[in-house]
C-alpha positions as semicolon CSV with decimal commas, in nm:
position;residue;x (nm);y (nm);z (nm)
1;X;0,000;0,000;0,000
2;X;0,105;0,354;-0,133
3;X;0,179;0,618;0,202
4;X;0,180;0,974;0,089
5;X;0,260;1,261;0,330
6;X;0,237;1,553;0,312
7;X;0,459;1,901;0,497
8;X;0,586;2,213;0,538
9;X;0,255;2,454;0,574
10;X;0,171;2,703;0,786
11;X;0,076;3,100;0,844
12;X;0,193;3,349;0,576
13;X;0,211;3,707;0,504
14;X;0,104;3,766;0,165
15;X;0,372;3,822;-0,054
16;X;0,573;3,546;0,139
17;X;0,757;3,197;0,090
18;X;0,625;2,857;0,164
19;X;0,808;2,504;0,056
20;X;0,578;2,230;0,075
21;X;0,691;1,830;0,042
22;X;0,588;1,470;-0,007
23;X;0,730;1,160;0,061
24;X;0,527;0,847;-0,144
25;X;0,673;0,575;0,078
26;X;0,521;0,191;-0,033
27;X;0,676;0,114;-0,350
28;X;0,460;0,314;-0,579
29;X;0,640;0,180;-0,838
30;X;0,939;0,295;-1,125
31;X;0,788;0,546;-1,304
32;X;0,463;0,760;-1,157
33;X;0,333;1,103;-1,172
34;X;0,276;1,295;-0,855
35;X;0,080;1,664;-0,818
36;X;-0,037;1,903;-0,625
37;X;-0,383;2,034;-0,555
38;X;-0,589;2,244;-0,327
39;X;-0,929;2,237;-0,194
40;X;-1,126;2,493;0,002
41;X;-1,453;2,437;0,180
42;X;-1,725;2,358;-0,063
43;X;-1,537;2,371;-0,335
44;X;-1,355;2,076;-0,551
45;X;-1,009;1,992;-0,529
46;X;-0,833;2,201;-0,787
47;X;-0,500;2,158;-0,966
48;X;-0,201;2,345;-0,888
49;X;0,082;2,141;-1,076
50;X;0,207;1,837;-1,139
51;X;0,527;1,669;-1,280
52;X;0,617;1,366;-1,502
53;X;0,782;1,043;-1,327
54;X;1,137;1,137;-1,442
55;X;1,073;1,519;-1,378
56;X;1,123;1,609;-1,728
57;X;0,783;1,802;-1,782
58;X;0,632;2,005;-1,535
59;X;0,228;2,133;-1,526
60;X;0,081;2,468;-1,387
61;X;-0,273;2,604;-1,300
62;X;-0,256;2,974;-1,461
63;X;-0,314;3,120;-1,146
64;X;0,036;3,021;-1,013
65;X;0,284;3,000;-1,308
66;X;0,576;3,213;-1,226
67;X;0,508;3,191;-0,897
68;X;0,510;2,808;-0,805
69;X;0,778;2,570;-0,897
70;X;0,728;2,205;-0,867
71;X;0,995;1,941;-0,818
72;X;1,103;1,631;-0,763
73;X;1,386;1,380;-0,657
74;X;1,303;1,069;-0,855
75;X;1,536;0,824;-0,623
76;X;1,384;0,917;-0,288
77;X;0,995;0,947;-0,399
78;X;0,987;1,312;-0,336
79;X;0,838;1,589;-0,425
80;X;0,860;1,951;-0,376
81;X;0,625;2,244;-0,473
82;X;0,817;2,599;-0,365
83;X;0,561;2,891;-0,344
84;X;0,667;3,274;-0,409
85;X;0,446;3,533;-0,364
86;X;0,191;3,434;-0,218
87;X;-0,175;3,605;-0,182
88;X;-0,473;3,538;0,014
89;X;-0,671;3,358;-0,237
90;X;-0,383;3,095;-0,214
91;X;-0,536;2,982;0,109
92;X;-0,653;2,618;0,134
93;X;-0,539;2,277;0,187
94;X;-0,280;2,155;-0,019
95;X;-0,295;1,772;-0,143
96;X;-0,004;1,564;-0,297
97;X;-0,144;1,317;-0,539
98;X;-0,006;1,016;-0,673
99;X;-0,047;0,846;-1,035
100;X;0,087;0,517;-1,109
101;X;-0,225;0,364;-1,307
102;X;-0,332;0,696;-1,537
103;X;-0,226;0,821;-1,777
104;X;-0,032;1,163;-1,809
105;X;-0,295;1,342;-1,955
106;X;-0,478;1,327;-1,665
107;X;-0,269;1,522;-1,500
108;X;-0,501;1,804;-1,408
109;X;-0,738;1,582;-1,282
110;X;-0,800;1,463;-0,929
111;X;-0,940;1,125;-1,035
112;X;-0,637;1,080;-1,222
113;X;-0,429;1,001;-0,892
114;X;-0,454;0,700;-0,735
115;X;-0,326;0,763;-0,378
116;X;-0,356;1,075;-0,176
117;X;-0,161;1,288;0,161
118;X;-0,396;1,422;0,418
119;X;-0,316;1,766;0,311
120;X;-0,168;2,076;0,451
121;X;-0,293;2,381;0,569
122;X;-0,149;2,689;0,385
123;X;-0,296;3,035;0,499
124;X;-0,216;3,327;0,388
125;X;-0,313;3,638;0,537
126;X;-0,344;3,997;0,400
């Protein structure tokens, strides 16, 4: 079974820095997408990014190209997404996803990922 964790939130001034990670422990298996998403109360969980098994292509919502940057260390199943500037309408709860049975094009798409973190609270305040 697939363990995906999720850190590194917190309280933010907007206009600040947050690094968030994930560690897929389990043996997801040689080559798998992971991505990030965020969800806010009564709303669905939306994409944020996502990258490609071997890090070569990376995916981002328009509302946080040139300020997110997603990553990934292939060897120790983890990921990384580093968030500049941050506003308020950044806040929710962030969600690493897992795909090792989808296919790449679902990238942007929660049902896409197979196993999920219990998220992490990012708040960023005005």
């Amino acid at each position: 079974q697939v363990q995906v964790v999720e850190s590194g939130g917190g309280l933010v001034q907007a206009g600040g820095s947050l690094r968030l990670s994930c560690v897929a422990s389990g043996r997801p298996g040689g080559r798998y997408g992971m991505g990030w998403f965020r969800q806010v109360p009564g709303e669905d969980r939306a994409f944020v990014a996502a990258i490609t098994w071997n890090g070569d292509n990376e995916y981002y919502a328009n509302s946080v190209k040139s300020r997110f940057t997603i990553s990934r260390e292939h060897t120790e199943n983890t990921m990384y997404l580093q968030m500049n500037a941050l506003k308020p309408e950044d806040t929710a709860v962030y969600y690493c996803g897992v795909r090792v049975f989808g296919p790449d094009a679902d990238y942007h798409r929660a049902v896409g990922y197979d196993y999920w973190g219990q998220g992490t609270q990012v708040t960023v305040s005005s």
